[in-house]
Tab-separated table of C-alpha atoms in Angstrom:
chain	number	residue	atom	x	y	z
A	1	UNK	CA	130.622	-3.738	133.436
A	2	UNK	CA	129.160	-7.133	134.188
A	3	UNK	CA	125.939	-7.153	136.175
A	4	UNK	CA	123.946	-10.154	137.284
A	5	UNK	CA	120.665	-9.774	135.381
A	6	UNK	CA	118.781	-11.641	138.139
A	7	UNK	CA	119.728	-8.960	140.645
A	8	UNK	CA	118.767	-6.218	138.205
A	9	UNK	CA	115.273	-7.646	137.802
A	10	UNK	CA	114.670	-8.921	141.328
A	11	UNK	CA	115.552	-5.766	143.229
A	12	UNK	CA	113.795	-2.563	142.096
A	13	UNK	CA	116.306	-0.342	143.929
A	14	UNK	CA	119.191	-2.008	142.118
A	15	UNK	CA	117.380	-1.771	138.797
A	16	UNK	CA	116.783	1.959	139.255
A	17	UNK	CA	120.384	2.554	140.316
A	18	UNK	CA	121.678	0.683	137.256
A	19	UNK	CA	119.386	2.647	134.937
A	20	UNK	CA	120.642	5.885	136.501
A	21	UNK	CA	124.250	4.805	135.906
A	22	UNK	CA	123.395	3.877	132.312
A	23	UNK	CA	121.899	7.349	131.748
A	24	UNK	CA	124.983	9.026	133.226
A	25	UNK	CA	127.275	6.892	131.063
A	26	UNK	CA	125.359	7.976	127.963
A	27	UNK	CA	125.688	11.626	128.958
A	28	UNK	CA	129.452	11.145	129.148
A	29	UNK	CA	129.879	8.898	126.114
A	30	UNK	CA	127.693	10.747	123.587
A	31	UNK	CA	129.828	13.942	123.379
A	32	UNK	CA	132.958	11.785	123.106
A	33	UNK	CA	131.417	9.882	120.183
A	34	UNK	CA	130.496	13.183	118.506
A	35	UNK	CA	134.072	14.453	118.858
A	36	UNK	CA	135.472	11.174	117.504
A	37	UNK	CA	133.124	11.475	114.516
A	38	UNK	CA	134.291	15.034	113.820
A	39	UNK	CA	137.941	13.963	114.036
A	40	UNK	CA	137.266	11.115	111.599
A	41	UNK	CA	135.606	13.536	109.163
A	42	UNK	CA	138.610	15.878	109.353
A	43	UNK	CA	141.024	13.006	108.772
A	44	UNK	CA	139.028	11.798	105.777
A	45	UNK	CA	138.885	15.331	104.397
A	46	UNK	CA	142.641	15.768	104.798
A	47	UNK	CA	143.260	12.435	103.081
A	48	UNK	CA	140.979	13.422	100.204
A	49	UNK	CA	142.729	16.806	99.896
A	50	UNK	CA	146.145	15.135	99.796
A	51	UNK	CA	144.957	12.616	97.196
A	52	UNK	CA	143.592	15.470	95.078
A	53	UNK	CA	146.877	17.358	95.236
A	54	UNK	CA	148.831	14.276	94.215
A	55	UNK	CA	146.387	13.459	91.418
A	56	UNK	CA	146.601	17.013	90.063
A	57	UNK	CA	150.402	16.866	90.093
A	58	UNK	CA	150.583	19.729	92.543
A	59	UNK	CA	153.534	17.932	94.096
A	60	UNK	CA	156.250	17.602	91.490
A	61	UNK	CA	159.061	15.134	91.860
A	62	UNK	CA	162.407	16.901	91.815
A	63	UNK	CA	165.298	14.904	90.429
């Protein structure tokens, strides 16, 4: 969102409204970021598990 910084500073009502919107955006975005972080950890864990299985020859090539 692009906001004219002059209007943010010059008009206290606008500044307060923008700060309120920023706070609401953070309330929405923070849980999403936490979920994305958990998904990334699961993906990394699954990749590490698969690499470990391959390294330990758990998967055998069948000719």
